[in-house]
Amino acid sequence: MIEITCNDRLGKKVRVKCNPDDTIGDLKKLIAAQTGTHWEKIILKKWYTIFKDHISLQDYEIHDGMNLELYYQ
């Protein structure tokens, strides 16, 4: 299990535990369960890279303790 922190820079910081072989879509659903927003409205970024839903965390080299940027559309 790895722990990922997502920050939306509006005061909401979410810590999520997930597996490295989970997809970005799975991570969004876990974040949506904690924040109360719909998972399809969540965008995850790191710098200027927008993460796609069907690719796993391992493929993006997302490791334990990483911070991701959380945006809403």
Coordinates of N, CA and C in Angstrom, one line a residue:
M1 N 0.8 -1.2 0.0 CA 0.0 0.0 0.0 C 0.9 1.2 0.0
I2 N 0.5 2.2 -0.8 CA 1.2 3.5 -0.8 C 0.2 4.6 -0.4
E3 N 0.7 5.7 0.1 CA -0.1 6.8 0.5 C 0.2 8.0 -0.4
I4 N -0.8 8.6 -1.0 CA -0.7 9.7 -1.9 C -1.4 10.9 -1.3
T5 N -0.8 12.1 -1.3 CA -1.5 13.3 -0.9 C -1.9 14.1 -2.0
C6 N -3.2 14.6 -2.1 CA -3.7 15.4 -3.1 C -4.1 16.8 -2.5
N7 N -3.6 17.8 -3.1 CA -3.9 19.2 -2.6 C -4.5 20.0 -3.7
D8 N -5.7 20.7 -3.4 CA -6.4 21.5 -4.4 C -6.0 23.0 -4.3
R9 N -5.2 23.3 -3.3 CA -4.7 24.7 -3.1 C -5.8 25.6 -2.7
L10 N -7.0 25.1 -2.3 CA -8.1 25.9 -1.8 C -8.4 25.5 -0.4
G11 N -7.4 24.8 0.2 CA -7.6 24.4 1.6 C -8.0 23.0 1.8
K12 N -8.1 22.2 0.8 CA -8.5 20.8 0.9 C -7.3 20.0 0.6
K13 N -6.9 19.2 1.5 CA -5.8 18.3 1.3 C -6.2 16.9 1.7
V14 N -6.1 15.9 0.8 CA -6.7 14.6 0.9 C -5.5 13.6 0.9
R15 N -5.5 12.7 1.9 CA -4.5 11.6 1.9 C -5.3 10.3 1.6
V16 N -4.8 9.6 0.6 CA -5.4 8.4 0.1 C -4.4 7.2 0.1
K17 N -4.9 6.1 0.7 CA -4.0 4.8 0.6 C -4.6 4.0 -0.6
C18 N -3.6 3.5 -1.4 CA -4.0 2.7 -2.6 C -2.9 1.8 -2.9
N19 N -3.1 0.9 -3.9 CA -2.1 0.0 -4.3 C -1.3 0.6 -5.6
P20 N -0.1 0.2 -5.8 CA 0.6 0.8 -6.9 C 0.1 0.3 -8.3
D21 N -0.7 -0.8 -8.3 CA -1.2 -1.3 -9.6 C -2.6 -0.8 -9.8
D22 N -3.1 0.1 -8.9 CA -4.4 0.7 -9.2 C -4.3 1.7 -10.3
T23 N -5.4 2.0 -11.0 CA -5.4 3.0 -12.1 C -5.6 4.4 -11.5
I24 N -5.4 5.4 -12.3 CA -5.7 6.8 -11.9 C -7.2 6.9 -11.7
G25 N -8.0 6.2 -12.4 CA -9.5 6.2 -12.2 C -9.9 5.7 -10.9
D26 N -9.2 4.6 -10.4 CA -9.5 4.1 -9.1 C -9.1 5.1 -8.0
L27 N -8.0 5.8 -8.2 CA -7.5 6.8 -7.3 C -8.5 7.9 -7.2
K28 N -9.0 8.3 -8.3 CA -10.0 9.4 -8.4 C -11.3 9.0 -7.6
K29 N -11.7 7.7 -7.7 CA -12.9 7.3 -7.0 C -12.6 7.3 -5.5
L30 N -11.4 7.0 -5.0 CA -11.1 7.0 -3.6 C -11.1 8.5 -3.1
I31 N -10.6 9.4 -3.9 CA -10.6 10.8 -3.6 C -12.0 11.3 -3.5
A32 N -12.8 10.9 -4.5 CA -14.2 11.4 -4.5 C -15.0 10.9 -3.3
A33 N -14.7 9.7 -2.8 CA -15.4 9.2 -1.6 C -15.0 10.1 -0.4
Q34 N -13.8 10.6 -0.3 CA -13.4 11.4 0.8 C -13.9 12.9 0.7
T35 N -13.9 13.4 -0.6 CA -14.2 14.8 -0.7 C -15.7 15.1 -1.0
G36 N -16.4 14.1 -1.5 CA -17.8 14.3 -1.8 C -18.1 14.8 -3.2
T37 N -17.1 15.0 -4.0 CA -17.3 15.4 -5.4 C -17.4 14.1 -6.3
H38 N -18.0 14.3 -7.5 CA -18.1 13.2 -8.4 C -16.7 12.9 -9.0
W39 N -16.4 11.6 -9.1 CA -15.0 11.3 -9.6 C -14.7 11.7 -11.0
E40 N -15.7 11.9 -11.8 CA -15.4 12.3 -13.2 C -15.1 13.8 -13.3
K41 N -15.4 14.5 -12.3 CA -15.1 16.0 -12.2 C -13.7 16.3 -11.7
I42 N -12.9 15.2 -11.3 CA -11.6 15.4 -10.7 C -10.6 15.3 -11.8
I43 N -9.6 16.2 -11.7 CA -8.4 16.1 -12.6 C -7.2 16.1 -11.7
L44 N -6.3 15.1 -12.0 CA -5.1 15.0 -11.2 C -3.9 15.4 -12.1
K45 N -3.0 16.2 -11.6 CA -1.9 16.7 -12.3 C -0.6 16.7 -11.4
K46 N 0.5 16.6 -12.1 CA 1.8 16.9 -11.5 C 2.5 17.8 -12.4
W47 N 2.8 19.0 -12.0 CA 3.3 20.1 -12.9 C 2.4 20.2 -14.0
Y48 N 2.8 19.9 -15.2 CA 1.9 20.1 -16.4 C 1.4 18.8 -17.0
T49 N 1.7 17.7 -16.3 CA 1.2 16.4 -16.8 C -0.2 16.1 -16.2
I50 N -1.1 15.9 -17.1 CA -2.5 15.5 -16.7 C -2.5 14.0 -16.8
F51 N -2.9 13.4 -15.6 CA -2.9 11.9 -15.6 C -4.2 11.4 -16.2
K52 N -4.1 10.3 -17.1 CA -5.2 9.7 -17.7 C -5.7 8.6 -16.9
D53 N -7.1 8.4 -16.9 CA -7.8 7.4 -16.0 C -7.4 6.0 -16.2
H54 N -7.0 5.5 -17.3 CA -6.8 4.1 -17.6 C -5.4 3.6 -17.3
I55 N -4.5 4.5 -17.0 CA -3.1 4.1 -16.8 C -2.8 4.0 -15.3
S56 N -2.0 3.0 -14.9 CA -1.8 2.6 -13.5 C -0.8 3.6 -12.9
L57 N -0.8 3.6 -11.5 CA 0.1 4.5 -10.8 C 1.6 4.1 -11.0
Q58 N 1.8 2.8 -11.2 CA 3.2 2.3 -11.4 C 3.7 2.9 -12.8
D59 N 2.9 2.9 -13.8 CA 3.3 3.4 -15.1 C 3.7 4.9 -15.1
Y60 N 3.0 5.6 -14.2 CA 3.3 7.0 -14.0 C 4.4 7.3 -13.0
E61 N 4.9 6.2 -12.4 CA 6.0 6.2 -11.4 C 5.5 7.1 -10.2
I62 N 4.3 6.9 -9.8 CA 3.8 7.5 -8.6 C 4.1 6.6 -7.4
H63 N 4.9 7.1 -6.4 CA 5.4 6.3 -5.3 C 4.7 6.8 -4.0
D64 N 5.1 6.1 -3.0 CA 4.6 6.4 -1.6 C 5.0 7.8 -1.2
G65 N 4.1 8.6 -0.7 CA 4.4 9.9 -0.1 C 4.4 11.0 -1.2
M66 N 4.0 10.7 -2.4 CA 4.0 11.8 -3.4 C 2.8 12.7 -3.3
N67 N 3.0 13.9 -3.7 CA 1.9 14.9 -3.7 C 1.5 15.2 -5.2
L68 N 0.1 15.1 -5.4 CA -0.5 15.4 -6.7 C -1.3 16.7 -6.5
E69 N -1.5 17.3 -7.6 CA -2.4 18.5 -7.7 C -3.8 18.1 -8.0
L70 N -4.8 18.6 -7.3 CA -6.2 18.2 -7.5 C -6.9 19.4 -8.0
Y71 N -7.5 19.2 -9.2 CA -8.3 20.2 -9.9 C -9.7 19.7 -10.1
Y72 N -10.7 20.6 -10.3 CA -12.1 20.3 -10.6 C -12.4 20.9 -11.9
Q73 N -13.2 20.1 -12.7 CA -13.7 20.6 -14.0 C -15.2 20.8 -14.0

